[in-house]
Short mmCIF file of C-alpha atoms in Angstrom, two decimals:
data_model
loop_
_atom_site.label_atom_id
_atom_site.label_comp_id
_atom_site.label_asym_id
_atom_site.label_seq_id
_atom_site.Cartn_x
_atom_site.Cartn_y
_atom_site.Cartn_z
CA MET A 187 0.19 -0.11 0.21
CA LYS A 188 1.26 3.55 -0.67
CA LYS A 189 1.78 5.67 2.10
CA THR A 190 -0.32 8.81 2.38
CA GLN A 191 1.65 11.72 2.32
CA LYS A 192 2.54 12.88 6.11
CA PRO A 193 0.27 15.68 7.65
CA GLY A 194 1.81 19.21 8.66
CA ARG A 195 2.75 19.75 12.15
CA ASN A 196 -0.34 21.86 13.33
CA ASP A 197 -3.30 19.33 10.83
CA PRO A 198 -4.87 16.40 12.36
CA CYS A 199 -3.02 13.34 12.76
CA LEU A 200 -3.80 10.56 10.45
CA CYS A 201 -4.05 7.53 12.60
CA GLY A 202 -7.47 8.58 14.73
CA SER A 203 -6.65 10.22 17.62
CA GLY A 204 -7.87 13.31 16.43
CA LYS A 205 -4.96 15.51 18.31
CA LYS A 206 -2.89 17.90 15.89
CA TYR A 207 -0.21 15.90 14.23
CA LYS A 208 2.84 17.46 15.90
CA LYS A 209 1.50 16.15 19.56
CA CYS A 210 0.56 12.33 18.58
CA CYS A 211 3.25 10.33 15.92
CA GLY A 212 4.93 13.25 14.57
CA ALA A 213 5.93 13.17 17.99
CA LEU A 214 7.13 9.95 18.70
CA SER A 215 10.16 10.73 15.58
CA ASP A 216 11.96 11.81 19.04
CA LEU A 217 12.24 8.62 20.26
CA LEU A 218 14.54 7.52 16.99
CA GLU A 219 16.87 10.05 18.28
CA PHE A 220 16.63 9.30 21.96
CA ASP A 221 20.18 8.69 23.58
CA GLY A 222 19.30 7.26 27.02
CA ASP A 223 18.71 3.74 27.65
CA PRO A 224 17.01 1.44 25.57
CA PHE A 225 14.42 0.26 28.40
CA THR A 226 13.02 3.22 28.44
CA ARG A 227 12.50 4.23 24.85
CA TYR A 228 10.89 0.52 24.35
CA SER A 229 8.30 1.81 27.58
CA GLN A 230 7.71 4.43 25.88
CA LEU A 231 6.63 3.24 22.62
CA ILE A 232 4.57 0.74 24.02
CA MET A 233 2.49 3.03 26.39
CA ALA A 234 2.33 5.64 23.29
CA ALA A 235 0.63 2.52 21.77
CA LYS A 236 -1.94 1.52 24.26
CA ILE A 237 -2.08 5.14 24.44
CA LYS A 238 -3.66 5.44 21.48
CA LEU A 239 -5.72 2.27 21.09
CA ASP A 240 -7.59 3.69 25.03
CA LYS A 241 -8.14 6.65 23.00
CA PHE A 242 -9.55 4.94 20.01
CA TYR A 243 -12.12 2.33 21.87
CA GLY A 244 -12.00 4.05 25.27
CA GLN A 245 -15.49 4.59 24.95
CA GLN A 246 -16.70 1.57 24.05
CA ILE A 247 -14.41 -0.27 26.51
CA LYS A 248 -16.21 1.56 29.57
CA LYS A 249 -19.96 0.11 28.11
CA VAL A 250 -18.73 -3.63 28.71
CA ASN A 251 -16.03 -3.62 30.83
CA LYS A 252 -17.79 -5.40 33.94
CA GLU A 253 -18.22 -7.94 31.72
CA ILE A 254 -14.43 -8.30 30.38
CA LYS A 255 -13.68 -8.18 33.76
CA GLU A 256 -15.50 -11.42 34.56
CA HIS A 257 -14.30 -12.64 31.45
CA PHE A 258 -10.68 -12.52 32.40
CA LEU A 259 -11.27 -13.66 36.70
CA ALA A 260 -13.31 -16.58 35.00
CA PHE A 261 -11.19 -19.11 36.77
CA THR A 262 -9.42 -17.36 38.75
CA VAL A 263 -9.43 -18.62 43.13
CA ASP A 264 -11.36 -15.10 44.60
CA LYS A 265 -12.74 -13.70 42.17
CA ASN A 266 -10.91 -10.65 42.72
CA LEU A 267 -8.06 -8.57 40.60
CA PRO A 268 -5.17 -6.69 42.47
CA PRO A 269 -5.18 -3.29 40.93
CA GLU A 270 -1.55 -3.88 40.38
CA ASN A 271 -2.45 -6.34 37.49
CA GLU A 272 -4.76 -4.09 36.26
CA SER A 273 -2.50 -4.05 32.87
CA LEU A 274 -2.49 -7.85 32.54
CA MET A 275 -6.23 -7.77 31.56
CA SER A 276 -5.82 -4.55 29.83
CA ASP A 277 -3.04 -6.31 27.87
CA CYS A 278 -5.38 -8.71 27.16
CA LEU A 279 -8.28 -6.48 26.06
CA TRP A 280 -6.15 -4.66 23.52
CA PHE A 281 -4.44 -7.33 21.92
CA ASP A 282 -5.84 -11.05 22.57
CA LEU A 283 -10.03 -9.97 22.97
CA THR A 284 -11.19 -10.41 18.93
CA SER A 285 -13.69 -8.36 18.85
CA HIS A 286 -13.75 -6.89 15.26
CA ASP A 287 -14.74 -9.41 12.80
CA ASP A 288 -12.28 -11.41 15.10
CA ASP A 289 -9.81 -9.11 15.00
CA THR A 290 -8.10 -8.00 18.33
CA PHE A 291 -8.55 -4.24 19.28
CA ALA A 292 -4.86 -3.80 18.53
CA PHE A 293 -5.10 -5.57 14.97
CA HIS A 294 -7.79 -3.96 14.05
CA TYR A 295 -6.55 -0.30 14.79
CA LEU A 296 -3.02 -1.39 12.63
CA LYS A 297 -5.21 -2.41 9.64
CA GLU A 298 -7.04 0.33 9.68
CA HIS A 299 -4.66 3.25 10.82
CA GLY A 300 -0.94 1.64 10.80
CA THR A 301 -0.03 3.61 6.93
CA PHE A 302 0.02 6.81 8.95
CA MET A 303 1.50 5.93 12.20
CA GLU A 304 5.09 6.66 12.18
CA ASN A 305 7.45 3.30 11.92
CA PRO A 306 8.43 3.14 15.45
CA LEU A 307 5.02 3.46 16.65
CA ARG A 308 3.91 0.87 13.67
CA ASP A 309 6.89 -1.21 14.54
CA CYS A 310 5.82 -1.33 18.43
CA LEU A 311 1.88 -2.45 17.88
CA THR A 312 2.99 -4.64 15.23
CA ALA A 313 5.09 -6.43 17.92
CA LEU A 314 2.38 -6.05 20.02
CA VAL A 315 -0.52 -7.79 18.19
CA PHE A 316 1.55 -10.51 17.67
CA SER A 317 2.23 -10.98 21.80
CA ASN A 318 0.74 -13.10 24.35
CA LEU A 319 0.64 -13.75 27.64
CA SER A 320 2.71 -16.95 29.05
CA VAL A 321 4.99 -18.17 31.63
CA TYR A 322 8.90 -17.89 31.94
CA GLU A 323 11.61 -19.88 33.90
CA VAL A 324 14.27 -17.47 34.71
CA LYS A 325 17.74 -19.63 33.69
CA GLY A 326 20.37 -17.08 33.80
CA TYR A 327 20.85 -13.31 34.22
CA GLN A 328 23.91 -11.42 31.80
CA ASP A 329 24.70 -7.69 30.96
CA MET A 330 21.02 -5.99 32.44
CA HIS A 331 19.02 -9.10 30.35
CA LEU A 332 17.23 -12.01 31.96
CA GLU A 333 17.63 -15.23 30.13
CA VAL A 334 14.51 -17.33 30.22
CA GLU A 335 12.53 -20.31 28.87
CA ASP A 336 9.04 -20.09 27.84
CA ILE A 337 7.79 -23.58 29.77
CA PHE A 338 5.42 -24.32 27.19
CA LEU A 339 6.68 -23.95 24.22
CA ASN A 340 10.11 -24.70 25.06
CA LYS A 341 11.86 -21.44 23.69
CA GLU A 342 14.75 -18.97 25.27
CA HIS A 343 15.16 -15.65 24.93
CA LYS A 344 16.91 -12.67 26.57
CA VAL A 345 15.27 -10.00 28.32
CA LEU A 346 15.95 -6.83 29.04
CA LEU A 347 15.36 -5.31 32.01
CA LYS A 348 15.12 -1.82 33.75
CA GLU A 349 16.71 -2.74 36.41
CA PRO A 350 19.53 -5.47 37.43
CA TRP A 351 18.57 -8.69 38.63
CA ASP A 352 18.21 -9.04 42.30
CA ALA A 353 16.46 -12.27 42.90
CA ASP A 354 17.59 -14.34 45.61
CA SER A 355 16.25 -17.63 46.07
CA GLU A 356 17.26 -21.50 46.36
CA ASN A 357 14.27 -22.01 43.81
CA PRO A 358 13.56 -21.53 39.76
CA ILE A 359 11.87 -18.43 39.58
CA LEU A 360 8.85 -18.40 37.58
CA LEU A 361 7.23 -15.34 35.75
CA LEU A 362 4.22 -14.70 34.08
CA GLY A 363 4.33 -11.83 32.01
CA ARG A 364 3.35 -10.67 28.18
CA LEU A 365 6.96 -10.27 26.13
CA VAL A 366 6.74 -8.07 23.61
CA ASN A 367 9.77 -9.05 20.68
CA PHE A 368 11.32 -6.19 19.21
CA PRO A 369 13.47 -6.31 15.87
CA GLU A 370 16.50 -5.18 18.00
CA GLU A 371 14.93 -6.28 21.85
CA ASN A 372 12.42 -8.15 24.16
CA VAL A 373 10.84 -6.45 27.05
CA PHE A 374 7.71 -7.40 28.82
CA SER A 375 4.96 -5.43 28.54
CA GLY A 376 3.25 -3.70 32.06
CA MET A 377 3.15 -6.20 35.23
CA VAL A 378 5.09 -9.27 35.48
CA LEU A 379 3.99 -11.49 37.80
CA VAL A 380 6.83 -13.96 40.18
CA MET A 381 6.60 -17.03 41.66
CA GLU A 382 9.07 -19.47 42.30
CA ASN A 383 9.00 -22.88 41.91
CA LYS A 384 9.45 -24.81 45.14
CA SER A 385 6.03 -27.00 45.16
CA ALA A 386 6.17 -28.37 41.55
CA GLU A 387 4.05 -24.78 40.42
CA LYS A 388 5.63 -25.24 36.95
CA ASP A 389 4.46 -29.17 37.05
CA PHE A 390 1.30 -27.98 37.96
CA LEU A 391 0.78 -25.24 34.72
CA LYS A 392 2.19 -27.00 32.49
CA GLN A 393 -0.01 -30.26 32.75
CA HIS A 394 -3.04 -28.32 33.43
CA MET A 395 -2.35 -26.41 30.32
CA GLU A 396 -1.58 -29.28 28.09
CA TYR A 397 -4.89 -31.32 29.90
CA LEU A 398 -6.72 -28.27 27.91
CA SER A 399 -5.39 -27.88 24.84
CA SER A 400 -6.24 -31.71 24.43
CA LEU A 401 -9.99 -31.13 25.97
CA LEU A 402 -10.46 -27.88 23.64
CA GLY A 403 -9.09 -29.29 20.61
CA GLU A 404 -6.82 -25.64 20.40
CA LYS A 405 -2.77 -25.63 20.60
CA ILE A 406 -1.17 -24.37 23.33
CA THR A 407 -0.12 -21.19 20.87
CA SER A 408 -3.71 -20.41 20.29
CA LEU A 409 -4.35 -20.78 24.08
CA LEU A 410 -1.89 -18.67 25.34
CA LYS A 411 -2.82 -15.98 22.30
CA PHE A 412 -6.60 -16.30 22.54
CA ASN A 413 -7.80 -17.25 25.58
CA ALA A 414 -5.16 -15.74 28.43
CA GLU A 415 -7.64 -16.00 30.70
CA MET A 416 -7.27 -19.46 31.50
CA LEU A 417 -3.20 -18.92 31.87
CA TYR A 418 -4.03 -16.20 34.44
CA GLY A 419 -6.55 -18.50 36.59
CA LEU A 420 -4.01 -21.35 36.38
CA PHE A 421 -1.49 -19.42 37.86
CA ASP A 422 -3.46 -17.43 40.13
CA HIS A 423 -4.12 -21.16 41.51
CA ALA A 424 -0.55 -22.21 41.28
CA TYR A 425 0.34 -18.86 43.56
CA LYS A 426 -1.90 -19.30 46.09
CA LYS A 427 -1.76 -23.60 46.23
CA VAL A 428 -5.01 -23.75 45.69
CA LEU A 429 -6.43 -27.08 44.28
CA LEU A 430 -8.36 -26.35 40.15
CA SER A 431 -11.99 -27.82 40.40
CA PHE A 432 -12.68 -28.80 35.91
CA ASN A 433 -15.98 -29.66 36.88
CA HIS A 434 -15.92 -32.73 34.57
CA ILE A 435 -18.10 -35.21 33.46
CA GLU A 436 -17.75 -37.82 30.42
CA SER A 437 -20.20 -40.46 29.46
CA SER A 438 -20.61 -43.52 27.13
CA SER A 439 -23.39 -45.69 26.24
CA ILE A 440 -22.76 -49.61 26.95
CA ASN A 441 -25.16 -52.80 26.43
CA ASP A 442 -25.74 -55.45 29.73
CA GLU A 443 -22.89 -57.32 28.56
CA GLU A 444 -20.63 -54.67 29.59
CA ARG A 445 -22.74 -52.77 32.74
CA ASN A 446 -22.05 -56.31 33.73
CA LEU A 447 -18.20 -56.71 33.65
CA LEU A 448 -17.91 -53.11 34.73
CA LEU A 449 -19.70 -53.82 37.69
CA LYS A 450 -17.75 -56.92 38.54
CA GLN A 451 -14.60 -55.29 37.79
CA LEU A 452 -14.88 -52.38 39.95
CA ALA A 453 -16.89 -54.28 42.74
CA ASN A 454 -13.26 -56.75 42.70
CA ASN A 455 -10.63 -53.52 42.26
CA LYS A 456 -9.79 -52.84 45.47
CA ASP A 457 -9.11 -48.50 44.56
CA TYR A 458 -13.04 -48.34 43.90
CA THR A 459 -15.72 -48.65 47.17
CA TRP A 460 -19.44 -49.20 46.28
CA LEU A 461 -21.33 -46.76 47.31
CA HIS A 462 -25.01 -46.91 46.76
CA GLN A 463 -27.44 -47.05 44.40
CA THR A 464 -29.45 -44.19 43.43
CA GLY A 465 -31.19 -42.91 39.86
CA GLY A 466 -30.65 -45.36 38.08
CA TYR A 467 -26.75 -46.15 38.48
CA SER A 468 -24.98 -47.71 41.21
CA TRP A 469 -22.18 -45.23 42.13
CA PHE A 470 -18.55 -46.54 42.81
CA HIS A 471 -15.26 -43.58 44.06
CA PHE A 472 -12.09 -43.98 45.26
CA SER A 473 -11.10 -46.54 47.94
CA GLY A 474 -9.90 -44.08 51.73
CA GLU A 475 -10.08 -40.39 51.39
CA ASN A 476 -11.45 -37.84 48.67
CA ARG A 477 -9.85 -34.86 47.84
CA ALA A 478 -12.80 -34.09 45.93
CA TYR A 479 -15.80 -35.20 44.25
CA ALA A 480 -15.38 -38.36 42.01
CA ARG A 481 -17.49 -40.59 40.73
CA ILE A 482 -18.62 -43.28 38.65
CA GLY A 483 -21.98 -43.47 37.77
CA VAL A 484 -22.91 -47.24 35.87
CA GLY A 485 -26.51 -46.94 34.79
CA THR A 486 -28.43 -49.36 32.87
CA ASP A 487 -27.35 -48.07 29.09
CA ASN A 488 -24.12 -45.61 30.06
CA VAL A 489 -21.26 -45.27 32.38
CA LEU A 490 -20.01 -41.71 33.49
CA PHE A 491 -17.42 -40.41 34.93
CA ALA A 492 -17.57 -37.62 36.92
CA ALA A 493 -14.01 -35.44 38.98
CA ASP A 494 -13.37 -31.90 39.73
CA LEU A 495 -9.41 -32.60 39.67
CA LEU A 496 -6.99 -33.02 36.61
CA GLU A 497 -5.26 -35.80 38.32
CA ASP A 498 -8.65 -37.06 39.05
CA ILE A 499 -10.11 -37.06 35.54
CA HIS A 500 -6.93 -39.45 34.21
CA LYS A 501 -7.44 -42.04 37.03
CA LEU A 502 -11.71 -42.34 35.94
CA LYS A 503 -11.20 -42.06 32.50
CA GLN A 504 -7.84 -44.90 32.74
CA VAL A 505 -9.82 -47.67 34.98
CA LEU A 506 -12.74 -47.64 32.52
CA VAL A 507 -10.45 -47.45 29.19
CA ASP A 508 -9.22 -50.39 30.86
CA ILE A 509 -12.21 -52.44 31.00
CA LEU A 510 -14.00 -51.47 27.87
CA PRO A 511 -11.03 -50.21 25.85
CA GLU A 512 -12.96 -50.10 22.23
CA LYS A 513 -15.54 -47.45 24.06
CA GLU A 514 -15.80 -43.85 23.20
CA TRP A 515 -16.60 -41.22 25.41
CA ALA A 516 -18.38 -37.96 24.89
CA VAL A 517 -17.70 -34.95 26.92
CA VAL A 518 -20.82 -34.29 28.97
CA ASN A 519 -19.16 -30.77 30.51
CA ASN A 520 -16.49 -28.89 32.03
CA ARG A 521 -16.01 -26.07 33.36
CA PHE A 522 -13.32 -24.55 30.85
CA ARG A 523 -15.69 -25.70 27.65
CA LYS A 524 -17.98 -21.83 28.89
CA GLN A 525 -20.92 -23.33 27.05
CA PRO A 526 -23.66 -25.81 28.87
CA PRO A 527 -23.70 -29.50 27.46
CA ALA A 528 -25.20 -30.70 24.70
CA GLU A 529 -29.56 -31.13 24.36
CA GLU A 530 -29.34 -34.63 23.84
CA LEU A 531 -26.58 -34.61 27.10
CA MET A 532 -28.41 -32.76 29.78
CA SER A 533 -30.32 -35.46 31.63
CA LEU A 534 -26.46 -36.98 31.84
CA TRP A 535 -25.21 -33.91 33.88
CA PHE A 536 -28.38 -33.53 35.94
CA THR A 537 -27.62 -36.84 37.00
CA VAL A 538 -24.09 -36.18 38.29
CA ILE A 539 -25.61 -32.79 39.74
CA LYS A 540 -28.01 -34.36 41.51
CA ASP A 541 -25.71 -36.88 43.41
CA ARG A 542 -22.97 -34.34 43.85
CA GLU A 543 -25.78 -31.91 45.75
CA THR A 544 -26.94 -34.50 47.63
CA GLU A 545 -23.35 -36.11 48.88
CA ARG A 546 -22.79 -31.74 49.51
CA TRP A 547 -26.29 -31.86 51.99
CA LEU A 548 -25.41 -35.22 53.34
CA SER A 549 -22.17 -33.75 54.88
CA THR A 550 -23.41 -29.70 55.45
CA PRO A 551 -24.87 -28.93 59.58
CA HIS A 552 -28.04 -27.59 59.17
CA GLY A 553 -29.59 -25.31 61.72
CA GLU A 554 -33.03 -27.36 61.44
CA LEU A 555 -30.77 -30.23 62.27
CA ASP A 556 -29.30 -28.51 65.73
CA LYS A 557 -26.22 -27.88 63.43
CA LYS A 558 -25.65 -31.36 62.76
CA THR A 559 -25.35 -32.78 58.98
CA PRO A 560 -27.70 -35.71 58.12
CA GLN A 561 -25.24 -38.52 57.71
CA GLU A 562 -24.45 -38.03 61.79
CA LEU A 563 -28.56 -38.13 62.06
CA LEU A 564 -28.62 -40.99 60.15
CA ALA A 565 -26.90 -42.42 63.32
CA GLU A 566 -29.59 -41.37 65.36
CA GLU A 567 -33.03 -42.99 66.55
CA ASN A 568 -35.71 -41.48 64.02
CA GLY A 569 -33.04 -39.64 62.21
CA ARG A 570 -34.29 -40.34 58.84
CA GLU A 571 -37.77 -39.08 59.62
CA ARG A 572 -36.62 -36.12 60.85
CA LEU A 573 -34.47 -35.76 57.07
CA TYR A 574 -37.87 -37.06 55.49
CA ASN A 575 -39.69 -34.20 57.13
CA LEU A 576 -37.13 -31.95 56.64
CA LEU A 577 -37.65 -32.80 52.60
CA ASP A 578 -40.99 -32.40 52.83
CA ASP A 579 -40.30 -28.89 54.02
CA PHE A 580 -37.92 -28.41 51.18
CA SER A 581 -40.56 -29.48 49.01
CA LYS A 582 -43.20 -27.25 49.58
CA SER A 583 -41.07 -24.09 49.51
CA LEU A 584 -38.83 -25.71 46.31
CA PRO A 585 -41.72 -26.31 43.72
CA GLY A 586 -40.04 -26.23 40.37
CA LYS A 587 -40.11 -29.64 38.46
CA SER A 588 -35.60 -29.85 38.93
CA GLU A 589 -35.41 -28.94 42.51
CA GLN A 590 -38.43 -31.31 43.19
CA GLU A 591 -35.77 -34.08 41.02
CA LEU A 592 -33.34 -33.14 43.75
CA ILE A 593 -35.82 -33.26 46.60
CA GLN A 594 -36.48 -37.27 45.27
CA TYR A 595 -33.30 -38.48 44.91
CA MET A 596 -32.10 -37.06 48.37
CA ARG A 597 -34.93 -39.23 49.71
CA GLU A 598 -34.08 -42.23 47.47
CA ARG A 599 -30.60 -41.31 48.47
CA ILE A 600 -31.11 -41.99 52.56
CA SER A 601 -33.45 -44.25 52.26
CA GLN A 602 -31.50 -46.72 51.95
CA ARG A 603 -29.42 -48.83 55.28
CA THR A 604 -26.61 -48.81 53.39
CA SER A 605 -23.92 -46.63 54.76
CA LEU A 606 -23.44 -42.87 53.45
#
């Protein structure tokens, strides 16, 4: 494309900012002759690019700011964004979130106005457009450059720093940041979060990201670029040492022979314990103490498994594949798919929801039960009758069809004489 003639100093800048050229892109020519430290020059260019985007799209963004923040915090522990981390979110907004005909804000702006921008700013905006959030392990430091390796892509980089690196730690250091690749140097844009790899945090991040790539059918490079909220959530869980819940459910159809084989194999497997038969399913879980909800349900014509933790998902899937190696499995639900179950799978999803909610109810103290749990009350004389009365009260106050089905499931669950 032929470059448009440069405007006069007092003419409106052609980049669309609404400012005079001398106060906008024209002023950036001074950066070419900037004789200070290179880090400041690159930082000023990055800041100028972000200011342009904010000026151009600011009003549009304000209207959806709440939704954007909820999107960015979808997978974090506390759903709170510390003020010092806001630059991470704003960078993902400008450079990763697709909005204009599947373009990011920055790429759309670059296509529309890049021809009129001075070379330094255009090159900077181009580098930002192709940047992404990732996690880097620090490998060394030399001459104001940090030597890092992307833990997901195994790529090494040298990153220009503002100040000497002074990290005194016996453990490897992990950095969550956006690396911007300029022709001459690499720099981080905005905030960089730091975490020690002292409790297998690196393995946690890599294993979960690899699983998400498989689950969603996307390359890790695509996840890093267009699903930065997932990586931010993973990093937040690793940093706070909180186990990540996937709320995962898978199912497969079975015939009578396969059903009998499953029941026999699971009953004879010391690693699994039969729990109960409710709602047309025989339910099993891991023997011993369980850290989170994990179940196998064997029904009349289908088998399903549900688990929160990645480790449990792999274990449950493996034992079922070992028993029925030729079966095809359908993902009914997963928190990271960000979409409701398919209509034909909704009944399976609700089957798990009823069992999960019943387990939670059984182990939760209730004021109506003198702050005892239903499970504790079942060990007392007339305890079962008190629970029936409580469920009758629930039934009167919750007339919805789904609520009634859940209450009926709870009633069926406590009617069994087996141990809960």
